[in-house]
mmCIF file of C-alpha atoms in Angstrom:
data_model
loop_
_atom_site.group_PDB
_atom_site.id
_atom_site.type_symbol
_atom_site.label_atom_id
_atom_site.label_comp_id
_atom_site.label_asym_id
_atom_site.label_seq_id
_atom_site.Cartn_x
_atom_site.Cartn_y
_atom_site.Cartn_z
ATOM 1 C CA UNK A 1 90.144 83.099 106.153
ATOM 2 C CA UNK A 2 92.778 84.774 107.590
ATOM 3 C CA UNK A 3 95.210 87.694 106.049
ATOM 4 C CA UNK A 4 98.114 89.176 106.294
ATOM 5 C CA UNK A 5 98.915 92.991 104.788
ATOM 6 C CA UNK A 6 102.581 94.003 105.017
ATOM 7 C CA UNK A 7 101.551 97.837 104.560
ATOM 8 C CA UNK A 8 98.298 100.812 103.592
ATOM 9 C CA UNK A 9 98.709 100.012 100.038
ATOM 10 C CA UNK A 10 98.427 95.515 101.045
ATOM 11 C CA UNK A 11 95.065 96.149 102.884
ATOM 12 C CA UNK A 12 93.476 98.869 100.916
ATOM 13 C CA UNK A 13 93.585 95.914 98.118
ATOM 14 C CA UNK A 14 92.384 93.025 100.241
ATOM 15 C CA UNK A 15 89.416 95.289 101.135
ATOM 16 C CA UNK A 16 88.930 96.208 97.399
ATOM 17 C CA UNK A 17 88.998 93.099 96.431
ATOM 18 C CA UNK A 18 86.664 92.411 99.754
ATOM 19 C CA UNK A 19 84.166 94.749 98.457
ATOM 20 C CA UNK A 20 83.598 93.097 94.850
ATOM 21 C CA UNK A 21 81.859 90.326 96.818
ATOM 22 C CA UNK A 22 79.096 92.289 98.839
ATOM 23 C CA UNK A 23 75.767 92.315 97.603
ATOM 24 C CA UNK A 24 72.862 94.613 99.587
ATOM 25 C CA UNK A 25 71.206 93.356 102.366
ATOM 26 C CA UNK A 26 74.526 92.224 104.098
ATOM 27 C CA UNK A 27 76.088 93.435 107.046
ATOM 28 C CA UNK A 28 79.262 93.560 107.912
ATOM 29 C CA UNK A 29 81.019 94.348 111.246
ATOM 30 C CA UNK A 30 84.290 96.015 111.791
ATOM 31 C CA UNK A 31 86.300 94.863 115.001
ATOM 32 C CA UNK A 32 89.709 96.285 115.695
ATOM 33 C CA UNK A 33 90.992 98.782 118.179
ATOM 34 C CA UNK A 34 92.113 102.170 117.171
ATOM 35 C CA UNK A 35 94.147 102.942 114.393
ATOM 36 C CA UNK A 36 94.050 99.075 113.201
ATOM 37 C CA UNK A 37 92.391 100.281 109.969
ATOM 38 C CA UNK A 38 88.774 99.439 110.203
ATOM 39 C CA UNK A 39 87.666 103.594 108.904
ATOM 40 C CA UNK A 40 90.302 102.734 105.938
ATOM 41 C CA UNK A 41 88.701 99.408 105.245
ATOM 42 C CA UNK A 42 85.240 100.880 105.227
ATOM 43 C CA UNK A 43 86.848 103.965 102.883
ATOM 44 C CA UNK A 44 87.946 101.607 100.414
ATOM 45 C CA UNK A 45 84.856 99.108 100.348
ATOM 46 C CA UNK A 46 82.649 102.331 99.484
ATOM 47 C CA UNK A 47 84.582 103.738 96.995
ATOM 48 C CA UNK A 48 85.183 100.482 95.201
ATOM 49 C CA UNK A 49 81.616 100.372 95.080
ATOM 50 C CA UNK A 50 80.747 104.021 94.685
ATOM 51 C CA UNK A 51 83.838 105.094 92.656
ATOM 52 C CA UNK A 52 87.281 106.379 93.843
ATOM 53 C CA UNK A 53 86.603 109.904 93.898
ATOM 54 C CA UNK A 54 83.699 109.288 96.662
ATOM 55 C CA UNK A 55 84.485 111.268 99.677
ATOM 56 C CA UNK A 56 84.302 109.253 102.508
ATOM 57 C CA UNK A 57 84.860 111.399 106.101
ATOM 58 C CA UNK A 58 84.719 109.100 109.180
ATOM 59 C CA UNK A 59 81.525 108.955 110.669
ATOM 60 C CA UNK A 60 82.787 109.199 114.291
ATOM 61 C CA UNK A 61 80.887 112.511 115.493
ATOM 62 C CA UNK A 62 78.273 112.500 112.830
ATOM 63 C CA UNK A 63 78.122 108.246 113.589
ATOM 64 C CA UNK A 64 76.176 107.194 110.261
ATOM 65 C CA UNK A 65 77.204 108.328 106.921
ATOM 66 C CA UNK A 66 75.139 107.334 103.985
ATOM 67 C CA UNK A 67 76.070 106.441 100.042
ATOM 68 C CA UNK A 68 74.176 105.074 97.668
ATOM 69 C CA UNK A 69 72.728 102.020 99.211
ATOM 70 C CA UNK A 70 75.999 101.813 101.426
ATOM 71 C CA UNK A 71 75.496 102.736 105.214
ATOM 72 C CA UNK A 72 78.746 103.156 107.188
ATOM 73 C CA UNK A 73 77.935 103.612 111.161
ATOM 74 C CA UNK A 74 80.918 104.483 113.728
ATOM 75 C CA UNK A 75 79.464 103.385 116.648
ATOM 76 C CA UNK A 76 82.430 104.577 119.292
ATOM 77 C CA UNK A 77 80.346 107.522 120.695
ATOM 78 C CA UNK A 78 76.929 105.175 121.402
ATOM 79 C CA UNK A 79 76.279 104.938 124.992
ATOM 80 C CA UNK A 80 72.817 103.811 124.995
ATOM 81 C CA UNK A 81 72.013 100.460 122.797
ATOM 82 C CA UNK A 82 68.762 102.440 122.426
ATOM 83 C CA UNK A 83 70.072 104.902 119.987
ATOM 84 C CA UNK A 84 71.046 102.870 117.105
ATOM 85 C CA UNK A 85 66.878 102.748 116.112
ATOM 86 C CA UNK A 86 66.999 106.242 115.849
ATOM 87 C CA UNK A 87 69.968 106.661 113.902
ATOM 88 C CA UNK A 88 68.307 103.859 111.066
ATOM 89 C CA UNK A 89 70.947 100.888 111.956
ATOM 90 C CA UNK A 90 67.958 98.351 111.808
ATOM 91 C CA UNK A 91 66.296 100.016 108.577
ATOM 92 C CA UNK A 92 70.024 99.909 106.924
ATOM 93 C CA UNK A 93 70.656 96.425 108.095
ATOM 94 C CA UNK A 94 67.635 95.515 105.895
ATOM 95 C CA UNK A 95 68.245 97.613 103.040
ATOM 96 C CA UNK A 96 71.988 98.011 102.975
ATOM 97 C CA UNK A 97 75.546 97.291 102.354
ATOM 98 C CA UNK A 98 75.964 97.955 106.073
ATOM 99 C CA UNK A 99 79.845 98.669 107.373
ATOM 100 C CA UNK A 100 79.934 98.550 111.472
ATOM 101 C CA UNK A 101 83.015 99.902 113.063
ATOM 102 C CA UNK A 102 82.867 99.430 116.772
ATOM 103 C CA UNK A 103 79.984 96.651 116.274
ATOM 104 C CA UNK A 104 79.841 95.698 120.062
ATOM 105 C CA UNK A 105 77.235 97.766 121.112
ATOM 106 C CA UNK A 106 74.830 96.282 118.355
ATOM 107 C CA UNK A 107 75.549 92.739 118.921
ATOM 108 C CA UNK A 108 72.139 92.075 120.037
ATOM 109 C CA UNK A 109 70.972 93.602 116.344
ATOM 110 C CA UNK A 110 73.031 91.899 114.863
ATOM 111 C CA UNK A 111 71.886 89.240 111.867
ATOM 112 C CA UNK A 112 73.062 86.290 112.240
ATOM 113 C CA UNK A 113 74.947 85.980 108.687
ATOM 114 C CA UNK A 114 76.834 89.491 109.360
ATOM 115 C CA UNK A 115 80.432 89.122 108.175
ATOM 116 C CA UNK A 116 82.544 89.729 111.374
ATOM 117 C CA UNK A 117 86.060 91.213 110.074
ATOM 118 C CA UNK A 118 88.724 91.238 112.726
ATOM 119 C CA UNK A 119 91.980 93.868 112.398
ATOM 120 C CA UNK A 120 94.583 93.473 114.188
ATOM 121 C CA UNK A 121 98.583 94.064 114.209
ATOM 122 C CA UNK A 122 101.155 91.415 112.516
ATOM 123 C CA UNK A 123 104.391 92.995 112.748
ATOM 124 C CA UNK A 124 104.058 96.573 110.463
ATOM 125 C CA UNK A 125 100.786 94.818 108.579
ATOM 126 C CA UNK A 126 97.783 93.384 109.658
ATOM 127 C CA UNK A 127 96.096 90.654 110.152
ATOM 128 C CA UNK A 128 92.217 90.532 108.851
ATOM 129 C CA UNK A 129 90.556 87.431 110.102
ATOM 130 C CA UNK A 130 86.965 87.278 107.769
ATOM 131 C CA UNK A 131 84.411 85.436 109.411
#
């Protein structure tokens, strides 16, 4: 399924609709270059499921942020796949709605039913492809 959004508000609306169908345990791998909106999509999913007033900082430096039944990972700074077990990735995958930015580091650990979301530029907006 491919969706093209024209602006940030449409991207957020897409993410909110997408979130409504997520039930734990499920793994969502967010693919895209820097600035494509991976964090914004994850933030919208979390706020849709946990409440609009939920503060959702980027886990770029903490690597993982946990919310009630949702784990948000940013693997950009992870340099060795062995770290993924230490930070609780497998536990999250088994129990939570798990959102993973920069999922390539964890490719070997992702379950076969992982939902892959690919985000790239489409004019001034984004092309979002779900597999």
